[in-house]
Amino acid sequence: MASVNVDFEVGNDGVAVITMCNPPVNALAIPIIRGLKDRFDEAARRNDVKAIVLTGKGGRFSGGFDISVMQKVHQTGDITLVPDVSVELVVNAIEDSKKPVVAAVQGLALGGGLELAMGCHARVAAPRTQLGLPELSLGIIPGFGGTQRLPRLIGLSKAVEMML
């Protein structure tokens, strides 16, 4: 079984590639969220990094937030299981980055995964990539800025169509 981590590599061209690895869908589990924050902080500090590419391993960008965390909180009542770093803070840090950040999306970008991609300065998607905010069909409002960023990126009517 592959380990859950966020890889970080810098090429000779000054492009840092940050890769999420949490098979099978690169869910945004607590170690991934924390790893993304740490890797983006590192990229911001390093003078040899001129640009950043964010992607997922195994042909999938990200299937979104790992809801098993919230299930455990409801089962145990232990609120300390909620991460001290949030996807929203990571997305805001990406969006505010002084270095250009490009999301290289393939396979799927759903929920928090799509919101992560929307926080990047640009997005490149492979053909047949699935994009969506499925939490809306469950009566849950996307919590990482998706309902604000999506209309700004693709227009209100297309965003509403995609969200419903």
mmCIF file of C-alpha atoms in Angstrom:
data_model
loop_
_atom_site.group_PDB
_atom_site.id
_atom_site.type_symbol
_atom_site.label_atom_id
_atom_site.label_comp_id
_atom_site.label_asym_id
_atom_site.label_seq_id
_atom_site.Cartn_x
_atom_site.Cartn_y
_atom_site.Cartn_z
ATOM 1 C CA MET A 1 0.000 0.000 0.000
ATOM 2 C CA ALA A 2 1.305 3.467 -0.911
ATOM 3 C CA SER A 3 2.065 5.851 1.905
ATOM 4 C CA VAL A 4 -0.037 8.951 2.531
ATOM 5 C CA ASN A 5 2.183 11.951 1.863
ATOM 6 C CA VAL A 6 2.825 15.104 -0.121
ATOM 7 C CA ASP A 7 5.919 14.940 -2.321
ATOM 8 C CA PHE A 8 7.990 18.003 -3.172
ATOM 9 C CA GLU A 9 10.527 18.205 -6.002
ATOM 10 C CA VAL A 10 12.245 21.202 -7.563
ATOM 11 C CA GLY A 11 13.567 20.897 -11.093
ATOM 12 C CA ASN A 12 16.550 22.710 -12.614
ATOM 13 C CA ASP A 13 14.047 25.110 -14.191
ATOM 14 C CA GLY A 14 12.929 26.390 -10.764
ATOM 15 C CA VAL A 15 9.507 24.734 -10.936
ATOM 16 C CA ALA A 16 8.461 22.984 -7.749
ATOM 17 C CA VAL A 17 6.088 20.054 -8.226
ATOM 18 C CA ILE A 18 3.908 19.301 -5.213
ATOM 19 C CA THR A 19 2.174 15.916 -5.498
ATOM 20 C CA MET A 20 -0.595 14.630 -3.242
ATOM 21 C CA CYS A 21 -0.484 10.876 -2.591
ATOM 22 C CA ASN A 22 -3.389 9.283 -0.726
ATOM 23 C CA PRO A 23 -4.738 6.383 -2.801
ATOM 24 C CA PRO A 24 -7.159 5.723 -4.274
ATOM 25 C CA VAL A 25 -8.502 9.275 -4.829
ATOM 26 C CA ASN A 26 -5.958 11.472 -3.011
ATOM 27 C CA ALA A 27 -8.522 12.435 -0.378
ATOM 28 C CA LEU A 28 -7.643 15.502 1.663
ATOM 29 C CA ALA A 29 -6.932 13.653 4.899
ATOM 30 C CA ILE A 30 -5.258 15.436 7.810
ATOM 31 C CA PRO A 31 -1.697 14.368 6.811
ATOM 32 C CA ILE A 32 -2.321 15.619 3.253
ATOM 33 C CA ILE A 33 -3.691 18.986 4.425
ATOM 34 C CA ARG A 34 -0.764 19.452 6.808
ATOM 35 C CA GLY A 35 1.691 18.310 4.119
ATOM 36 C CA LEU A 36 0.262 20.773 1.588
ATOM 37 C CA LYS A 37 0.652 23.631 4.056
ATOM 38 C CA ASP A 38 4.245 22.631 4.855
ATOM 39 C CA ARG A 39 5.187 22.186 1.180
ATOM 40 C CA PHE A 40 3.672 25.515 0.117
ATOM 41 C CA ASP A 41 5.422 27.244 3.027
ATOM 42 C CA GLU A 42 8.706 25.671 1.916
ATOM 43 C CA ALA A 43 8.165 26.709 -1.721
ATOM 44 C CA ALA A 44 7.447 30.284 -0.622
ATOM 45 C CA ARG A 45 10.675 30.440 1.422
ATOM 46 C CA ARG A 46 12.999 28.943 -1.195
ATOM 47 C CA ASN A 47 14.727 31.339 -3.568
ATOM 48 C CA ASP A 48 15.321 28.601 -6.160
ATOM 49 C CA VAL A 49 11.550 28.067 -6.579
ATOM 50 C CA LYS A 50 10.127 30.359 -9.257
ATOM 51 C CA ALA A 51 6.764 28.619 -9.868
ATOM 52 C CA ILE A 52 4.717 25.769 -8.393
ATOM 53 C CA VAL A 53 2.690 22.945 -9.955
ATOM 54 C CA LEU A 54 0.160 21.129 -7.762
ATOM 55 C CA THR A 55 -0.981 17.677 -8.843
ATOM 56 C CA GLY A 56 -2.130 14.297 -7.570
ATOM 57 C CA LYS A 57 -0.530 10.894 -7.894
ATOM 58 C CA GLY A 58 -2.047 7.926 -9.680
ATOM 59 C CA GLY A 59 -4.053 9.757 -12.334
ATOM 60 C CA ARG A 60 -6.324 11.607 -9.899
ATOM 61 C CA PHE A 61 -6.020 15.142 -8.590
ATOM 62 C CA SER A 62 -8.180 14.861 -5.438
ATOM 63 C CA GLY A 63 -11.552 13.425 -4.507
ATOM 64 C CA GLY A 64 -11.995 16.077 -1.800
ATOM 65 C CA PHE A 65 -12.012 16.251 1.979
ATOM 66 C CA ASP A 66 -11.685 12.964 3.864
ATOM 67 C CA ILE A 67 -15.106 12.832 5.521
ATOM 68 C CA SER A 68 -14.075 9.903 7.731
ATOM 69 C CA VAL A 69 -12.625 12.543 10.095
ATOM 70 C CA MET A 70 -16.080 14.017 10.697
ATOM 71 C CA GLN A 71 -17.589 10.533 11.065
ATOM 72 C CA LYS A 72 -15.054 9.777 13.824
ATOM 73 C CA VAL A 73 -15.879 13.060 15.569
ATOM 74 C CA HIS A 74 -19.606 12.217 15.519
ATOM 75 C CA GLN A 75 -18.981 8.660 16.742
ATOM 76 C CA THR A 76 -16.596 9.569 19.556
ATOM 77 C CA GLY A 77 -17.562 13.143 20.380
ATOM 78 C CA ASP A 78 -13.836 13.942 20.338
ATOM 79 C CA ILE A 79 -13.536 17.386 18.758
ATOM 80 C CA THR A 80 -9.726 17.202 18.986
ATOM 81 C CA LEU A 81 -9.845 14.948 15.911
ATOM 82 C CA VAL A 82 -10.680 18.017 13.795
ATOM 83 C CA PRO A 83 -7.446 19.180 12.142
ATOM 84 C CA ASP A 84 -5.686 22.302 13.408
ATOM 85 C CA VAL A 85 -4.905 23.219 9.795
ATOM 86 C CA SER A 86 -7.741 23.557 7.317
ATOM 87 C CA VAL A 87 -8.089 23.173 3.563
ATOM 88 C CA GLU A 88 -9.481 26.712 3.516
ATOM 89 C CA LEU A 89 -6.245 28.120 4.990
ATOM 90 C CA VAL A 90 -4.188 26.129 2.482
ATOM 91 C CA VAL A 91 -6.358 27.334 -0.433
ATOM 92 C CA ASN A 92 -6.046 30.930 0.760
ATOM 93 C CA ALA A 93 -2.260 30.550 1.075
ATOM 94 C CA ILE A 94 -2.092 29.196 -2.487
ATOM 95 C CA GLU A 95 -4.272 32.000 -3.820
ATOM 96 C CA ASP A 96 -2.151 34.621 -2.007
ATOM 97 C CA SER A 97 1.169 33.103 -3.153
ATOM 98 C CA LYS A 98 3.607 35.550 -4.715
ATOM 99 C CA LYS A 99 4.830 32.709 -6.940
ATOM 100 C CA PRO A 100 2.553 31.426 -9.718
ATOM 101 C CA VAL A 101 0.735 28.201 -8.834
ATOM 102 C CA VAL A 102 -0.766 25.944 -11.510
ATOM 103 C CA ALA A 103 -3.046 22.977 -10.789
ATOM 104 C CA ALA A 104 -2.341 20.056 -13.134
ATOM 105 C CA VAL A 105 -5.659 18.212 -12.909
ATOM 106 C CA GLN A 106 -6.456 14.775 -14.224
ATOM 107 C CA GLY A 107 -8.959 12.068 -13.356
ATOM 108 C CA LEU A 108 -11.068 13.936 -10.849
ATOM 109 C CA ALA A 109 -11.203 17.099 -8.787
ATOM 110 C CA LEU A 110 -14.244 16.899 -6.546
ATOM 111 C CA GLY A 111 -15.365 18.934 -3.547
ATOM 112 C CA GLY A 112 -12.338 20.181 -1.653
ATOM 113 C CA GLY A 113 -10.134 18.907 -4.483
ATOM 114 C CA LEU A 114 -11.832 21.239 -6.966
ATOM 115 C CA GLU A 115 -11.722 24.043 -4.415
ATOM 116 C CA LEU A 116 -7.972 23.453 -4.039
ATOM 117 C CA ALA A 117 -7.546 23.682 -7.825
ATOM 118 C CA MET A 118 -9.671 26.842 -7.971
ATOM 119 C CA GLY A 119 -7.358 28.492 -5.432
ATOM 120 C CA CYS A 120 -4.449 28.117 -7.858
ATOM 121 C CA HIS A 121 -3.625 30.963 -10.231
ATOM 122 C CA ALA A 122 -4.245 28.713 -13.254
ATOM 123 C CA ARG A 123 -5.616 25.242 -13.926
ATOM 124 C CA VAL A 124 -4.813 22.754 -16.691
ATOM 125 C CA ALA A 125 -7.093 19.720 -16.958
ATOM 126 C CA ALA A 126 -6.677 16.540 -18.966
ATOM 127 C CA PRO A 127 -9.533 15.464 -21.236
ATOM 128 C CA ARG A 128 -12.374 13.609 -19.472
ATOM 129 C CA THR A 129 -11.429 15.003 -16.049
ATOM 130 C CA GLN A 130 -14.414 15.040 -13.673
ATOM 131 C CA LEU A 131 -14.960 18.357 -11.893
ATOM 132 C CA GLY A 132 -17.685 18.963 -9.334
ATOM 133 C CA LEU A 133 -18.927 20.037 -5.952
ATOM 134 C CA PRO A 134 -20.909 16.905 -4.944
ATOM 135 C CA GLU A 135 -21.469 18.090 -1.381
ATOM 136 C CA LEU A 136 -24.253 20.316 -2.691
ATOM 137 C CA SER A 137 -26.288 17.233 -3.612
ATOM 138 C CA LEU A 138 -26.006 16.217 0.057
ATOM 139 C CA GLY A 139 -27.294 19.575 1.264
ATOM 140 C CA ILE A 140 -23.850 20.685 2.421
ATOM 141 C CA ILE A 141 -22.346 24.019 1.386
ATOM 142 C CA PRO A 142 -18.747 23.715 0.150
ATOM 143 C CA GLY A 143 -16.610 25.025 2.977
ATOM 144 C CA PHE A 144 -13.396 26.053 1.252
ATOM 145 C CA GLY A 145 -14.559 28.948 -0.919
ATOM 146 C CA GLY A 146 -15.890 26.961 -3.874
ATOM 147 C CA THR A 147 -19.209 28.761 -4.120
ATOM 148 C CA GLN A 148 -17.371 32.084 -4.342
ATOM 149 C CA ARG A 149 -14.475 31.090 -6.618
ATOM 150 C CA LEU A 150 -16.420 29.018 -9.157
ATOM 151 C CA PRO A 151 -18.699 31.861 -10.392
ATOM 152 C CA ARG A 152 -15.681 34.176 -10.625
ATOM 153 C CA LEU A 153 -13.854 31.637 -12.785
ATOM 154 C CA ILE A 154 -16.595 30.400 -15.130
ATOM 155 C CA GLY A 155 -19.481 32.858 -14.734
ATOM 156 C CA LEU A 156 -22.586 32.699 -12.598
ATOM 157 C CA SER A 157 -24.927 30.760 -14.890
ATOM 158 C CA LYS A 158 -22.404 27.991 -15.646
ATOM 159 C CA ALA A 159 -21.417 27.801 -11.971
ATOM 160 C CA VAL A 160 -25.028 27.441 -10.832
ATOM 161 C CA GLU A 161 -25.577 24.735 -13.446
ATOM 162 C CA MET A 162 -22.479 22.899 -12.246
ATOM 163 C CA MET A 163 -23.421 23.221 -8.569
ATOM 164 C CA LEU A 164 -27.014 21.965 -8.913
#
